[in-house]
Coordinates of C-alpha atoms in Angstrom, one line a residue:
M246 CA -3.2 27.9 -3.7
S247 CA -6.7 28.2 -2.2
E248 CA -7.4 30.2 1.0
E249 CA -8.3 27.2 3.1
N250 CA -4.8 25.8 2.6
A251 CA -3.3 28.8 4.2
R252 CA -5.3 28.4 7.4
T253 CA -4.5 26.2 10.3
S254 CA -8.2 25.5 11.2
T255 CA -10.6 24.1 8.7
V256 CA -14.1 22.6 9.0
V257 CA -15.1 20.2 6.3
V258 CA -18.9 20.0 5.8
G259 CA -21.4 18.8 3.3
C260 CA -20.3 15.2 3.6
A261 CA -21.3 11.7 4.9
I262 CA -18.5 10.3 6.9
V263 CA -17.7 6.6 6.6
D264 CA -14.5 4.5 7.4
G265 CA -13.4 0.9 7.8
R266 CA -15.1 0.6 11.2
V267 CA -18.3 0.0 9.2
V268 CA -17.5 -3.7 9.3
E269 CA -17.5 -3.5 13.1
G270 CA -20.9 -1.9 13.3
V271 CA -20.0 1.8 13.2
P272 CA -22.4 3.3 10.7
A273 CA -21.8 6.2 8.3
L274 CA -22.5 9.7 9.7
P275 CA -24.8 11.6 7.4
D276 CA -24.5 15.4 7.1
G277 CA -21.3 15.2 9.2
A278 CA -18.4 17.6 9.7
V279 CA -14.7 17.3 10.4
W280 CA -12.8 20.0 12.2
V281 CA -9.1 20.0 11.3
R282 CA -6.6 21.9 13.3
G283 CA -3.1 21.9 11.9
E284 CA -2.3 18.4 10.7
R285 CA -4.8 16.5 12.7
I286 CA -8.6 16.0 13.2
A287 CA -9.9 17.9 16.2
A288 CA -13.5 16.9 16.1
V289 CA -16.0 14.8 14.1
G290 CA -19.7 14.8 14.4
P291 CA -23.0 16.3 13.2
R292 CA -22.4 19.5 11.2
A293 CA -24.0 21.9 13.7
E294 CA -22.1 20.6 16.7
V295 CA -18.7 20.7 15.0
L296 CA -19.2 24.2 13.6
A297 CA -20.2 25.4 17.0
Q298 CA -17.0 23.9 18.5
A299 CA -14.9 25.5 15.8
R300 CA -16.5 28.9 16.1
E301 CA -16.0 28.9 19.9
A302 CA -12.3 28.2 19.3
G303 CA -11.8 31.1 16.9
D304 CA -11.2 31.7 13.2
H305 CA -11.6 28.9 10.7
A306 CA -12.2 28.2 7.1
T307 CA -15.1 26.1 5.8
V308 CA -14.9 23.6 3.0
D309 CA -18.2 22.3 1.6
L310 CA -17.9 19.0 -0.2
G311 CA -21.4 19.3 -1.6
G312 CA -22.8 16.0 -0.4
A313 CA -19.7 13.8 -0.9
Y314 CA -18.7 10.7 1.0
L315 CA -15.6 11.4 3.1
T316 CA -13.3 8.5 4.0
P317 CA -9.7 8.1 5.1
G318 CA -7.2 8.1 2.3
L319 CA -6.4 4.7 0.8
V320 CA -3.3 2.7 2.0
N321 CA -1.4 0.7 -0.6
M322 CA 0.6 -2.1 1.0
H323 CA 2.6 -3.3 -2.0
T324 CA 4.3 -0.3 -3.7
H325 CA 7.5 0.0 -5.7
L326 CA 8.0 3.7 -6.7
S327 CA 11.2 2.6 -8.4
L328 CA 9.7 -0.4 -10.2
A329 CA 11.8 -1.8 -13.0
L330 CA 10.3 -4.9 -14.6
P331 CA 12.0 -6.8 -17.4
G332 CA 11.5 -5.0 -20.7
T333 CA 12.0 -1.6 -22.3
G334 CA 10.1 0.4 -19.6
G335 CA 12.1 -1.2 -16.8
D336 CA 15.4 -0.8 -18.7
G337 CA 14.7 2.9 -18.8
V338 CA 14.3 3.1 -15.0
K339 CA 17.5 1.0 -14.5
A340 CA 19.5 3.4 -16.7
M341 CA 18.6 6.4 -14.5
N342 CA 21.4 8.0 -12.5
P343 CA 20.6 8.7 -8.8
H344 CA 19.4 12.2 -9.4
E345 CA 17.0 11.1 -12.2
L346 CA 15.7 8.2 -10.1
A347 CA 15.0 10.6 -7.2
L348 CA 13.0 12.9 -9.4
Y349 CA 11.2 9.9 -11.0
M350 CA 10.2 8.5 -7.6
A351 CA 9.1 12.0 -6.4
D352 CA 6.8 12.3 -9.4
G353 CA 5.4 8.9 -8.7
A354 CA 4.8 9.9 -5.1
R355 CA 3.0 13.1 -6.1
R356 CA 0.7 11.1 -8.5
T357 CA 0.1 8.5 -5.9
L358 CA -1.1 11.1 -3.4
L359 CA -3.3 12.9 -5.9
S360 CA -4.9 9.5 -6.8
G361 CA -6.3 9.3 -3.2
V362 CA -3.6 7.0 -1.8
T363 CA -2.3 8.9 1.2
T364 CA -0.1 6.1 2.7
V365 CA 2.1 3.5 1.1
R366 CA 4.1 0.6 2.2
C367 CA 7.2 0.3 0.0
V368 CA 8.4 -3.3 -0.3
A369 CA 11.7 -2.9 -2.2
E370 CA 13.1 0.3 -3.5
S371 CA 16.3 1.1 -5.3
N372 CA 19.5 2.2 -3.5
H373 CA 17.6 3.5 -0.4
A374 CA 16.2 6.4 -2.4
D375 CA 12.9 5.8 -0.5
F376 CA 14.4 7.1 2.7
A377 CA 15.5 10.3 1.1
L378 CA 12.0 10.6 -0.5
R379 CA 10.3 10.0 2.8
R380 CA 12.4 12.7 4.5
A381 CA 11.6 15.2 1.7
I382 CA 7.8 14.4 2.0
N383 CA 7.9 14.7 5.8
A384 CA 9.7 18.1 5.5
G385 CA 7.1 19.4 3.0
R386 CA 9.6 19.8 0.2
V387 CA 7.7 17.5 -2.2
P388 CA 4.1 16.2 -2.1
G389 CA 3.5 12.6 -1.5
P390 CA 2.0 9.9 0.7
R391 CA 3.2 8.9 4.1
I392 CA 5.8 6.2 3.5
F393 CA 6.4 3.0 5.5
T394 CA 9.3 1.2 3.8
A395 CA 11.3 -2.0 3.9
G396 CA 14.2 -0.4 2.2
R397 CA 15.9 -3.1 0.0
A398 CA 14.3 -6.6 0.0
L399 CA 16.5 -9.5 1.1
V400 CA 17.2 -12.2 -1.4
C401 CA 19.5 -15.2 -1.7
T402 CA 22.4 -14.9 -4.2
G403 CA 20.7 -15.0 -7.6
G404 CA 17.3 -14.9 -6.0
H405 CA 14.1 -13.2 -7.1
G406 CA 14.9 -9.6 -8.1
H407 CA 18.7 -10.0 -7.5
D408 CA 19.5 -8.0 -10.6
N409 CA 17.9 -4.8 -9.4
P410 CA 19.4 -2.4 -6.8
D411 CA 16.2 -2.7 -4.8
T412 CA 17.3 -6.0 -3.3
L413 CA 20.3 -7.1 -1.2
E414 CA 21.8 -10.5 -1.7
C415 CA 22.4 -12.5 1.4
D416 CA 23.3 -16.2 2.1
G417 CA 23.2 -18.3 5.3
A418 CA 21.6 -17.5 8.6
D419 CA 24.3 -15.0 9.6
G420 CA 24.1 -13.3 6.2
F421 CA 20.4 -12.8 6.5
R422 CA 20.8 -11.5 10.0
R423 CA 23.2 -8.9 8.7
G424 CA 20.8 -8.1 6.0
V425 CA 18.0 -7.4 8.4
R426 CA 20.2 -5.2 10.6
S427 CA 21.5 -3.2 7.6
Q428 CA 17.9 -2.3 6.6
V429 CA 17.0 -1.4 10.1
K430 CA 20.1 0.8 10.3
A431 CA 19.0 2.6 7.2
G432 CA 15.6 3.3 8.7
A433 CA 13.4 0.5 7.6
D434 CA 9.9 0.2 9.2
L435 CA 9.6 -3.5 8.2
I436 CA 11.5 -6.2 6.5
K437 CA 10.8 -7.7 3.1
V438 CA 12.2 -11.1 2.1
M439 CA 11.9 -13.2 -1.1
I440 CA 11.3 -16.8 -0.1
S441 CA 10.3 -18.2 -3.5
G442 CA 10.6 -17.5 -7.2
G443 CA 8.1 -15.3 -9.0
I444 CA 6.7 -14.2 -12.3
A445 CA 9.6 -11.7 -13.0
G446 CA 12.5 -14.1 -12.7
E447 CA 13.5 -15.7 -16.0
H448 CA 15.6 -18.5 -14.6
E449 CA 13.3 -19.5 -11.8
R450 CA 9.8 -20.8 -11.2
I451 CA 7.1 -19.5 -8.9
T452 CA 7.6 -22.6 -6.8
T453 CA 11.4 -22.3 -6.6
R454 CA 12.6 -22.4 -2.9
Q455 CA 15.0 -19.5 -2.3
L456 CA 15.5 -19.6 1.4
F457 CA 16.1 -22.5 3.7
P458 CA 14.4 -22.7 7.1
D459 CA 17.4 -21.5 9.1
E460 CA 17.8 -18.5 6.9
L461 CA 14.1 -17.5 7.1
A462 CA 14.1 -18.1 10.9
A463 CA 17.1 -15.8 11.2
V464 CA 15.3 -13.1 9.2
I465 CA 12.1 -13.3 11.3
E466 CA 13.8 -13.6 14.7
T467 CA 16.2 -10.7 14.0
A468 CA 13.5 -8.4 12.7
H469 CA 11.1 -9.2 15.5
A470 CA 13.9 -8.5 18.0
W471 CA 14.2 -5.1 16.5
G472 CA 10.4 -4.5 16.6
R473 CA 10.0 -4.9 12.8
R474 CA 7.4 -7.1 11.1
V475 CA 8.3 -9.3 8.2
T476 CA 6.5 -9.7 4.9
A477 CA 7.5 -12.3 2.3
H478 CA 7.3 -12.5 -1.5
A479 CA 5.9 -16.0 -1.7
G480 CA 4.0 -18.3 -4.1
P481 CA 3.8 -22.0 -3.1
A482 CA 1.8 -23.2 -0.2
E483 CA 4.6 -25.5 1.2
L484 CA 7.0 -22.6 1.7
I485 CA 4.4 -20.3 3.0
A486 CA 3.4 -23.0 5.6
E487 CA 7.0 -23.1 6.8
A488 CA 7.2 -19.3 7.1
V489 CA 3.9 -19.0 8.9
E490 CA 5.1 -21.5 11.6
L491 CA 8.3 -19.4 12.0
G492 CA 6.2 -16.3 12.7
L493 CA 5.9 -14.6 9.3
D494 CA 3.6 -11.5 9.6
C495 CA 2.4 -11.1 6.0
V496 CA 2.5 -12.9 2.6
E497 CA 2.8 -11.1 -0.7
H498 CA 1.0 -12.6 -3.7
G499 CA 0.3 -16.1 -2.3
Y500 CA -0.3 -17.6 -5.7
E501 CA -0.9 -21.2 -4.7
L502 CA -2.4 -21.3 -1.2
T503 CA -4.3 -24.4 0.0
E504 CA -7.1 -24.6 2.5
A505 CA -4.9 -26.0 5.2
V506 CA -2.3 -23.3 4.8
A507 CA -4.8 -20.5 4.6
A508 CA -6.5 -21.8 7.8
R509 CA -3.1 -21.8 9.6
M510 CA -2.5 -18.2 8.3
A511 CA -5.8 -17.1 9.8
E512 CA -5.1 -18.9 13.1
R513 CA -1.6 -17.3 13.4
G514 CA -2.7 -13.8 12.2
T515 CA -0.6 -13.8 9.0
A516 CA -2.1 -11.3 6.6
L517 CA -2.2 -11.6 2.8
V518 CA -1.6 -8.9 0.3
P519 CA -2.9 -10.7 -2.8
T520 CA -1.8 -8.3 -5.6
L521 CA -4.4 -9.8 -7.9
L522 CA -3.5 -7.3 -10.7
V523 CA -0.1 -8.9 -11.4
T524 CA -1.7 -11.9 -13.0
R525 CA -4.3 -10.1 -15.1
C526 CA -2.6 -7.0 -16.5
K527 CA -1.6 -7.6 -20.1
E528 CA -2.3 -4.0 -21.0
F529 CA 0.2 -2.8 -18.4
F530 CA 2.8 -5.4 -19.5
D531 CA 2.4 -4.3 -23.2
E532 CA 2.8 -0.7 -22.2
L533 CA 6.1 -1.4 -20.5
G534 CA 7.4 -3.8 -23.2
V535 CA 7.5 -6.8 -20.8
P536 CA 8.8 -9.8 -22.6
E537 CA 6.6 -12.7 -23.7
W538 CA 8.1 -15.3 -21.2
M539 CA 7.1 -13.1 -18.2
Q540 CA 3.7 -12.3 -19.7
A541 CA 2.9 -16.0 -20.2
R542 CA 4.0 -16.9 -16.7
S543 CA 2.1 -14.1 -15.1
L544 CA -1.2 -14.4 -17.0
G545 CA -1.0 -18.2 -16.9
A546 CA -1.0 -18.0 -13.1
G547 CA -4.1 -15.9 -13.0
P548 CA -6.8 -18.6 -12.5
R549 CA -4.9 -20.4 -9.7
H550 CA -4.0 -17.0 -8.1
L551 CA -7.7 -16.1 -7.9
D552 CA -8.6 -19.5 -6.4
S553 CA -5.8 -19.0 -3.9
Y554 CA -7.3 -15.6 -2.9
A555 CA -10.8 -17.1 -2.5
T556 CA -9.4 -19.8 -0.4
A557 CA -7.7 -17.2 1.9
V558 CA -10.9 -15.2 2.2
A559 CA -13.0 -18.3 3.0
A560 CA -10.5 -19.2 5.8
G561 CA -10.7 -15.8 7.4
V562 CA -7.3 -14.6 6.4
E563 CA -6.9 -10.8 6.8
V564 CA -6.5 -9.5 3.2
L565 CA -5.1 -6.0 2.5
L566 CA -4.9 -3.7 -0.5
G567 CA -1.6 -3.8 -2.5
S568 CA -1.4 -3.3 -6.2
D569 CA 2.3 -4.0 -7.0
M570 CA 1.7 -1.9 -10.1
P571 CA 2.4 1.8 -9.4
P572 CA -0.6 2.9 -7.2
F573 CA -1.5 5.8 -9.5
W574 CA -1.2 3.9 -12.8
H575 CA -4.2 4.4 -15.1
F576 CA -5.6 0.9 -15.7
E577 CA -8.9 -0.5 -16.9
G578 CA -10.6 2.9 -16.5
T579 CA -9.3 3.8 -13.1
T580 CA -6.1 3.7 -11.0
A581 CA -4.2 0.5 -10.2
S582 CA -5.1 0.9 -6.5
V583 CA -8.8 1.2 -7.1
R584 CA -8.9 -1.6 -9.7
E585 CA -7.1 -3.9 -7.3
L586 CA -9.6 -3.1 -4.6
E587 CA -12.4 -3.7 -7.0
Y588 CA -11.1 -7.2 -7.8
M589 CA -10.8 -7.9 -4.1
S590 CA -14.3 -6.8 -3.6
E591 CA -15.9 -8.5 -6.6
T592 CA -14.2 -11.9 -6.0
G593 CA -14.4 -12.3 -2.3
I594 CA -15.0 -9.7 0.3
G595 CA -17.6 -7.2 -0.9
P596 CA -17.5 -3.4 -0.7
A597 CA -17.7 -2.8 3.1
R598 CA -14.8 -5.2 3.8
A599 CA -12.9 -3.7 0.8
L600 CA -13.1 -0.3 2.4
Y601 CA -11.6 -1.8 5.5
A602 CA -8.9 -3.7 3.5
G603 CA -7.9 -0.4 1.8
T604 CA -7.8 1.7 5.0
L605 CA -8.1 0.5 8.6
G606 CA -6.8 -3.0 7.9
P607 CA -3.4 -1.9 6.5
V608 CA -3.0 0.7 9.2
R609 CA -3.6 -1.9 11.9
W610 CA -0.9 -4.1 10.3
L611 CA 1.5 -1.1 10.3
G612 CA 0.8 -0.4 14.0
A613 CA -0.3 3.2 13.2
T614 CA -3.9 3.3 14.4
D615 CA -3.2 6.2 16.7
D616 CA -2.4 8.3 13.6
L617 CA -4.2 6.9 10.6
G618 CA -7.0 4.7 9.2
T619 CA -10.2 6.3 10.6
V620 CA -12.0 9.6 10.7
Q621 CA -11.6 10.2 14.4
P622 CA -10.2 13.0 16.6
G623 CA -6.4 12.8 17.0
R624 CA -5.8 11.1 13.6
F625 CA -3.9 12.9 10.8
A626 CA -6.3 14.6 8.5
D627 CA -5.6 12.3 5.5
L628 CA -9.0 12.3 3.9
I629 CA -10.5 11.8 0.4
A630 CA -14.0 12.5 -0.9
M631 CA -16.2 11.0 -3.7
D632 CA -19.8 11.2 -4.8
A633 CA -20.9 7.6 -4.1
D634 CA -20.8 5.4 -1.0
P635 CA -17.7 3.2 -1.0
A636 CA -19.2 1.0 1.7
A637 CA -21.9 0.1 -0.8
H638 CA -20.0 0.2 -4.1
T639 CA -16.2 -0.2 -4.3
S640 CA -16.3 1.5 -7.7
A641 CA -17.1 4.7 -5.8
F642 CA -13.4 5.2 -5.4
R643 CA -13.2 5.7 -9.1
G644 CA -14.8 9.1 -8.4
V645 CA -12.3 10.5 -5.9
R646 CA -12.4 14.2 -6.5
W647 CA -10.9 15.8 -3.3
V648 CA -7.8 14.9 -1.3
M649 CA -6.4 16.3 1.9
T650 CA -3.2 15.2 3.6
G651 CA -2.1 16.4 7.0
G652 CA -4.8 19.0 7.0
R653 CA -3.8 20.5 3.6
V654 CA -6.0 20.2 0.6
V655 CA -3.9 19.0 -2.4
R656 CA -6.7 18.2 -4.9
D657 CA -10.1 19.8 -5.4
D658 CA -11.7 18.9 -8.7
Q659 CA -14.7 21.1 -8.2
A660 CA -12.4 24.1 -7.8
G661 CA -10.3 22.8 -10.7
W662 CA -6.8 22.6 -9.2
S663 CA -4.3 20.2 -7.5
V664 CA -0.7 20.4 -6.4
G665 CA 0.5 19.2 -9.8

């Protein structure tokens, strides 16, 4: 491990600093510096000023990024570290015993962190292994991103994903209230609910209703009473419209939005995590042995999905990064997280807004702005560096070459090492 990792005070220099506040008029800081003490950022500013502050306080290490652009780490809002799609790849995950699954998820967490994703929102994980993984990461026993998790997603009997241990079957308003409380009891930061069919359910359609209004109202009311936000796997506009009126906080996928529903989402502050990759990833499906029926449904939904996303953007809906595919997965020349962000940028929001959608926007939804999302004093030092400006070109994230989490460098390509 490098010397700077052993110290509690580090000054990062040789960088231009930019974050999601660029969309709000906060410009990049050229030739900037970041002073990190312990896990958090102590100071940010021009290089000479920050170095003077650090010298006055005592011993510190200096890390020179050689002219890189420094941003907060990416936040992936639709993550399944225990993903098990239909097909041979998913069957292998389903066959794992609890110990194997824990190690598999820990490896995925490590890869996720090294790819530049320093925070994830898990939206359905098997058998509550996510809570054990989060504790291990927080204790420093394994490397990985900060985890916000929904625990097991709530589904109706036979509903979307019911055949995986990452969901909990519920029925009726009382059943769904118990479901919410069970996940809160386990430690969930948010609640995920499946309100429609999807591309991975053989005996359903994307448009299949899976919760009735009283059931969904029970989920949202109970979660909000416990201070948890709710996100919903949802495809058709009609069901999304009902959910938005009931107070839904976020929509996953949103395959078939209309102008009227998108406008209402924007008005009510309901965010969208579009997961554009899931309807344009044949290479990924082939790699996992996903059956033809699912591939046809997924890829066939692609054009309408893209139109739906464009409709949401035009209406002013808050759109946030989420890949659904494992965040670190190598796909179309980069990682799934970066490719998703590129699609979002290219087909609607542009690079500056994409930087926001991959960092500060998700953190605001998570209610974690005191700790994450910007390069500011007091925030955790979860930082990544690349050689091009991501506020000008989203593809800059393809060049992530340095990663810090909680003040500890875990990847440095110029030095030729990482934590794994």
